[in-house]
Amino acid sequence: MQVLKFGGSSVATAENMEKVIDILLSASATGPTSVVLSAMGGVTDALISSGKLAASGSEQYKQLLQTIETRHLDAVRALIPVARQSSLLSWVKQRCNEMESLCEGIFLLGELSPRTLDRLVSYGEWLSSYIVSGALQSREVPHLWADSRQLIRTDSSFGNAKVDMAQTRLLMEAYVYEFPSPLYILPGFIASNAKGVTTTLGRGGSDYTAALVAASLHADVLEIWTDVSGMMTADPRWVSHARVIDRISYQEAMELSHFGAKVVYPPTIQPVMDAGIPVWIKNTFAPRDPGTLIEHEVREKQKGPVRGISSINDMALLSLEGSGMVGVPGVAGRLFQALASQSINVILITQGSSEFSICVGVAGNDSEAAQLAVNTAFGYEIGLGSIQPVRVENHLAVVALVGDNMKSHPGISGRMFGALGRNGVNVRAIAQGASEKNISAVVAAEDVKKAVNVLHEAFFETAYKQLNLYIVGLGNVGAKLMDQLKQQQYYLLKHTRLQLRVMGIANSRKMVLSDQGIDLATWQQALQDGQPMDLDAFVEEARRQNLRNSVFVDNTASALVASVYDRLLTRSIAVVACNKIACSSRFADYQRLKFLSRDYNANFCFETNVGAGLPVIGPLSDMVRSGDRVDRIDAVLSGTLNFVFNNYDGTRPFAEVVRQAQEEGYTEPDPRLDLGGTDVMRKILILARECGAEMEMDDITNNTFMPTSCMEGSVDDFYRELGVQEAHFASLYQKARANGRILKFVASFAGGKAQVGLQEVSPEHGFYHLYGKDNVVQFYTRRYPQQPLMVKGAGAGADVTASGVFADIIRAARI
Ligand code: ADP
Ligand code: ASP
Ligand code: MG
């Protein structure tokens, strides 16, 4: 005998039922077969809602029942030739009339007991199995429809009835003896008590029915046909790279299903495990896929110690604490007794070795009843003050690693908690079974999806990482960055297994946010069609999405954008900025961001603040961290000023050369920030701070060469005034030239002091041969005392800045 079970989605429509019929026919051609069917997908939910609506006095239940009726009648019409439909159609209508009468009764009484609800929902599997049976009959396939209510005996715990295994086995054996058939069709989920009153086996219980049939009839195999190609390493609706597990032990399958892997209803495994019946999980919609085999021991060489990751999404933690518990036997027993008396299932338990507290996890909707039960049970001690009233924390979840072989692999919990910690997921409690088949962590409900993904990445995608970007600022640098990301996206995926996704983009006018990632080929259009920019909403969405490996990228020069970094870092979202404002604002603010970055394990990278894409801050911080001491920094840090003084020789007006620099994209949006020295001051300030100096902007001496009149008014006024002052600039140039020198705007930091200003540089000087928009930085340190460490190259321009930002993104994501 083989037993096949088809779930709700497999029988959701007539088209799907056809697939089911094909599968069951080819199975039954190989030997005796029993087939267990769920209700059509969504029907159980709809029946529960109808009952509840009726009980609450709403007549809307009628509409729901109507749609249920239509779905079933449509299925009959599609599956069975017209000439043979009528008796089944009238049978379905009769059942639907009964449901209507039942709901009318509920409506009139205004009450829905668990017993009545079981009766109502039982119609779901009754109808679906009867329709499939009718379809087989119309094709003249010899078979019997067997009523599970007469074969599975339970107690009277309506809604979640306990099975009397011995009685059930007798009833089944007697039935097949009396009514032999090559093929039985049975409704799943439904059963009855000793008085013949209909009961149900709990939501998802059709799997259990199939296991009971398999165990009672000593089946050779049980096949659970569903809508995925097997038991997977994690719920595929949450983890896009979850993969099918080829083979898994009963124990592992049981742990995974108990911890939320809905693909198998948890009680299903026990009866088949006891009987040693192998179980296959197969996909109705891809029947050729191999599926998952659940069996005693997985003999094949294991790929890794962790088999799967699952989660329970709504949980509450109850903590019982007090000195009255220390050394007193029986406290735990009374606690569990109190919960059991209210049929409350305990999901996990932790107890500190001091015995001062016990913590239990229960389903979120049991939390109030559990609190009451425990406080009542310990009322006496609570009155005395030796035990405190139970403390309840709601909105929690559990994420669990499951695997038989974890016990022989040290370091798994370290890797688990390390990965969670690095991604800012706070662990509230930990439980590990003594068998070490399961390690569970309690986390905030809002973090659970992230936690499952983080762990999946850590244990199953070691060579595969996801990186989620939120990019603000799409001007010169931002647009180039988008080009580079698009160009590298495939390369990174193929060669470094890095899936780069841009989840949000914004400029000062518009923003776009997506749950799936923005198409990098069409981002301009998406932005044009986007919503008006709202920085707060943008940041909140990044925080809400709570994705692992998130990086916020600031390509603006905006103080407002710089002011949100703290909100991102505290959510473990890394920040990459070419915006210099945050690092050159008050020292206390800069330091705070550094601390937040450390405390929340979120990188804060700003390499492009100095020298665009040149490696300056990285090597400097490497030197400082490895114990070197910086004695002096001399640098030409303004690509703009270098460009201007390299191109200005008195033949063209100074203003024209500045305008060219702006047009070619080398200046800040307001060129006065470059010409007046502010931009260079910010850069030397950042370098000084990275050397460890607690310095402010005001501490820097600015020997400006700009006449004050040029620094007033609008950008247009500035250009006009530059023209007026042409003689001043010409004389600076001529004076240097007369001395055989050229002009460079130099920044230095030495002896704790920093200054910036125009200098005449002679041909022997290292800065003399500095062309175009190049930058140069010389570090004199204890390890580089005579010949400085020198970094030189293009220090401005959208392309190099964007590539520096890109490099920071990869660094920030720690890949
Ligand atoms: P059926 O109606 O066939 O009984 P269910 O909806 O009860 O199907 O179970 C199948 C679903 O279980 C899948 O669609 C999948 O979303 C979910 N699921 C959760 N965890 C896992 C897992 N670890 N492996 C496979 N599926 C899982
Ligand atoms: N129809 C029932 C439910 O939806 C049982 C099952 O499908 O397994 O819970
Ligand atoms: Mg199911």
Short mmCIF file of N, CA, C and O and ligand atoms in Angstrom, two decimals, residues 5-10 38-39 41 204 206-207 224-238 242-243 245 256 260-265 281 284 308-310, ligand 1:
data_model
loop_
_atom_site.label_atom_id
_atom_site.label_comp_id
_atom_site.label_asym_id
_atom_site.label_seq_id
_atom_site.Cartn_x
_atom_site.Cartn_y
_atom_site.Cartn_z
N LYS A 5 -0.96 12.10 -0.19
CA LYS A 5 -1.80 13.19 0.34
C LYS A 5 -1.59 14.42 -0.53
O LYS A 5 -0.45 14.78 -0.86
N PHE A 6 -2.69 15.06 -0.90
CA PHE A 6 -2.59 16.29 -1.70
C PHE A 6 -3.14 17.46 -0.89
O PHE A 6 -4.25 17.39 -0.35
N GLY A 7 -2.37 18.53 -0.81
CA GLY A 7 -2.74 19.69 0.01
C GLY A 7 -3.69 20.63 -0.69
O GLY A 7 -4.07 20.43 -1.85
N GLY A 8 -4.05 21.68 0.04
CA GLY A 8 -5.08 22.62 -0.41
C GLY A 8 -4.79 23.24 -1.77
O GLY A 8 -5.69 23.36 -2.61
N SER A 9 -3.53 23.63 -2.01
CA SER A 9 -3.27 24.27 -3.30
C SER A 9 -3.32 23.25 -4.43
O SER A 9 -3.66 23.59 -5.56
N SER A 10 -3.03 21.97 -4.11
CA SER A 10 -3.08 20.94 -5.15
C SER A 10 -4.51 20.69 -5.62
O SER A 10 -4.71 20.17 -6.72
N SER A 38 -6.97 17.37 1.00
CA SER A 38 -7.33 18.56 1.78
C SER A 38 -8.55 19.22 1.16
O SER A 38 -8.94 18.88 0.04
N ALA A 39 -9.06 20.21 1.86
CA ALA A 39 -10.11 21.04 1.29
C ALA A 39 -9.49 21.88 0.18
O ALA A 39 -8.27 22.09 0.15
N GLY A 41 -7.98 24.87 -1.59
CA GLY A 41 -7.20 25.92 -0.91
C GLY A 41 -8.05 27.12 -0.52
O GLY A 41 -8.81 27.64 -1.33
N GLY A 204 -3.98 22.29 9.20
CA GLY A 204 -2.92 21.59 8.47
C GLY A 204 -2.98 20.09 8.68
O GLY A 204 -2.09 19.35 8.25
N SER A 206 -4.48 17.51 7.53
CA SER A 206 -4.63 16.45 6.51
C SER A 206 -3.35 15.63 6.37
O SER A 206 -3.42 14.43 6.06
N ASP A 207 -2.23 16.26 6.60
CA ASP A 207 -0.96 15.50 6.56
C ASP A 207 -1.01 14.39 7.60
O ASP A 207 -0.56 13.26 7.37
N ILE A 224 3.68 13.14 0.44
CA ILE A 224 2.93 14.37 0.71
C ILE A 224 3.13 15.30 -0.48
O ILE A 224 4.25 15.77 -0.71
N TRP A 225 2.08 15.50 -1.25
CA TRP A 225 2.16 16.33 -2.46
C TRP A 225 1.69 17.73 -2.14
O TRP A 225 0.57 17.92 -1.65
N THR A 226 2.56 18.73 -2.41
CA THR A 226 2.22 20.09 -2.03
C THR A 226 2.60 21.06 -3.16
O THR A 226 2.67 20.64 -4.32
N ASP A 227 2.86 22.32 -2.82
CA ASP A 227 3.15 23.30 -3.87
C ASP A 227 4.62 23.71 -3.91
O ASP A 227 4.97 24.71 -4.52
N VAL A 228 5.49 23.00 -3.19
CA VAL A 228 6.93 23.24 -3.29
C VAL A 228 7.61 21.89 -3.52
O VAL A 228 7.05 20.85 -3.19
N SER A 229 8.85 21.95 -4.04
CA SER A 229 9.49 20.70 -4.47
C SER A 229 10.21 19.98 -3.34
O SER A 229 11.21 19.30 -3.57
N GLY A 230 9.73 20.12 -2.14
CA GLY A 230 10.31 19.38 -1.03
C GLY A 230 10.43 20.24 0.20
O GLY A 230 10.01 21.40 0.22
N MET A 231 11.00 19.63 1.23
CA MET A 231 11.27 20.37 2.44
C MET A 231 12.52 21.21 2.14
O MET A 231 13.49 20.69 1.58
N MET A 232 12.47 22.47 2.46
CA MET A 232 13.58 23.33 2.04
C MET A 232 14.38 23.84 3.23
O MET A 232 13.92 23.78 4.38
N THR A 233 15.56 24.38 2.93
CA THR A 233 16.46 24.83 3.99
C THR A 233 15.85 25.98 4.79
O THR A 233 16.30 26.27 5.89
N ALA A 234 14.84 26.66 4.22
CA ALA A 234 14.09 27.69 4.95
C ALA A 234 12.81 27.94 4.16
O ALA A 234 12.68 27.46 3.02
N ASP A 235 11.88 28.65 4.78
CA ASP A 235 10.61 28.92 4.10
C ASP A 235 10.88 29.73 2.83
O ASP A 235 11.39 30.85 2.89
N PRO A 236 10.55 29.16 1.66
CA PRO A 236 10.90 29.85 0.41
C PRO A 236 10.18 31.18 0.24
O PRO A 236 10.60 32.00 -0.58
N ARG A 237 9.12 31.40 0.98
CA ARG A 237 8.46 32.71 0.85
C ARG A 237 9.30 33.82 1.48
O ARG A 237 9.13 34.98 1.21
N TRP A 238 10.20 33.43 2.35
CA TRP A 238 11.04 34.43 3.03
C TRP A 238 12.46 34.47 2.49
O TRP A 238 13.09 35.51 2.47
N ALA A 242 16.43 29.68 -0.68
CA ALA A 242 16.24 28.41 0.04
C ALA A 242 16.33 27.28 -0.98
O ALA A 242 15.90 27.44 -2.12
N ARG A 243 16.89 26.15 -0.56
CA ARG A 243 16.95 25.06 -1.53
C ARG A 243 16.38 23.78 -0.93
O ARG A 243 16.28 23.63 0.29
N ILE A 245 15.98 20.16 0.42
CA ILE A 245 16.85 19.21 1.14
C ILE A 245 16.56 17.83 0.54
O ILE A 245 15.41 17.40 0.53
N LEU A 256 12.05 20.69 12.47
CA LEU A 256 11.78 21.81 11.55
C LEU A 256 10.30 22.13 11.53
O LEU A 256 9.90 23.30 11.55
N GLY A 260 8.00 25.65 12.88
CA GLY A 260 7.35 26.54 11.93
C GLY A 260 7.45 26.19 10.46
O GLY A 260 6.91 26.91 9.64
N ALA A 261 8.17 25.10 10.09
CA ALA A 261 8.20 24.76 8.66
C ALA A 261 6.86 24.12 8.30
O ALA A 261 6.64 22.92 8.47
N LYS A 262 5.97 24.96 7.80
CA LYS A 262 4.57 24.58 7.62
C LYS A 262 4.37 23.45 6.62
O LYS A 262 3.30 22.85 6.55
N VAL A 263 5.40 23.14 5.86
CA VAL A 263 5.24 22.16 4.79
C VAL A 263 4.78 20.79 5.31
O VAL A 263 4.11 20.06 4.60
N VAL A 264 5.10 20.47 6.56
CA VAL A 264 4.53 19.25 7.16
C VAL A 264 3.92 19.63 8.52
O VAL A 264 4.55 20.33 9.32
N TYR A 265 2.72 19.15 8.75
CA TYR A 265 2.05 19.40 10.03
C TYR A 265 2.79 18.59 11.11
O TYR A 265 2.99 17.37 10.95
N ILE A 281 8.30 14.21 0.22
CA ILE A 281 7.57 15.46 0.00
C ILE A 281 7.74 15.78 -1.49
O ILE A 281 8.88 15.86 -1.97
N THR A 284 3.17 18.81 -6.63
CA THR A 284 2.10 18.50 -7.59
C THR A 284 2.33 19.24 -8.91
O THR A 284 1.94 18.77 -9.97
N GLY A 308 18.34 22.79 8.29
CA GLY A 308 17.35 23.79 7.90
C GLY A 308 17.18 24.83 8.99
O GLY A 308 17.68 24.67 10.12
N ILE A 309 16.48 25.90 8.61
CA ILE A 309 16.25 27.01 9.54
C ILE A 309 14.77 27.30 9.51
O ILE A 309 14.18 27.41 8.44
N SER A 310 14.16 27.37 10.70
CA SER A 310 12.74 27.74 10.66
C SER A 310 12.44 28.71 11.79
O SER A 310 13.32 29.03 12.60
P1 ADP B 1 -0.47 22.17 1.63
O1 ADP B 1 -1.68 23.00 1.38
O2 ADP B 1 -0.01 21.41 0.43
O3 ADP B 1 -0.56 21.36 2.88
P2 ADP B 1 1.07 24.14 3.04
O4 ADP B 1 0.74 25.52 2.64
O5 ADP B 1 0.49 23.60 4.31
O6 ADP B 1 0.71 23.20 1.81
O7 ADP B 1 2.66 23.95 3.10
C1 ADP B 1 3.46 24.27 1.98
C2 ADP B 1 4.11 25.63 2.22
O8 ADP B 1 4.95 25.57 3.35
C3 ADP B 1 5.01 26.07 1.12
O9 ADP B 1 4.29 26.73 0.10
C4 ADP B 1 6.00 27.00 1.83
O10 ADP B 1 5.65 28.33 1.63
C5 ADP B 1 5.82 26.68 3.31
N1 ADP B 1 7.07 26.35 3.99
C6 ADP B 1 7.46 26.87 5.18
N2 ADP B 1 8.65 26.39 5.54
C7 ADP B 1 9.05 25.56 4.56
C8 ADP B 1 10.20 24.75 4.35
N3 ADP B 1 11.20 24.71 5.25
N4 ADP B 1 10.27 24.02 3.24
C9 ADP B 1 9.27 24.04 2.33
N5 ADP B 1 8.16 24.78 2.47
C10 ADP B 1 8.04 25.54 3.57
#
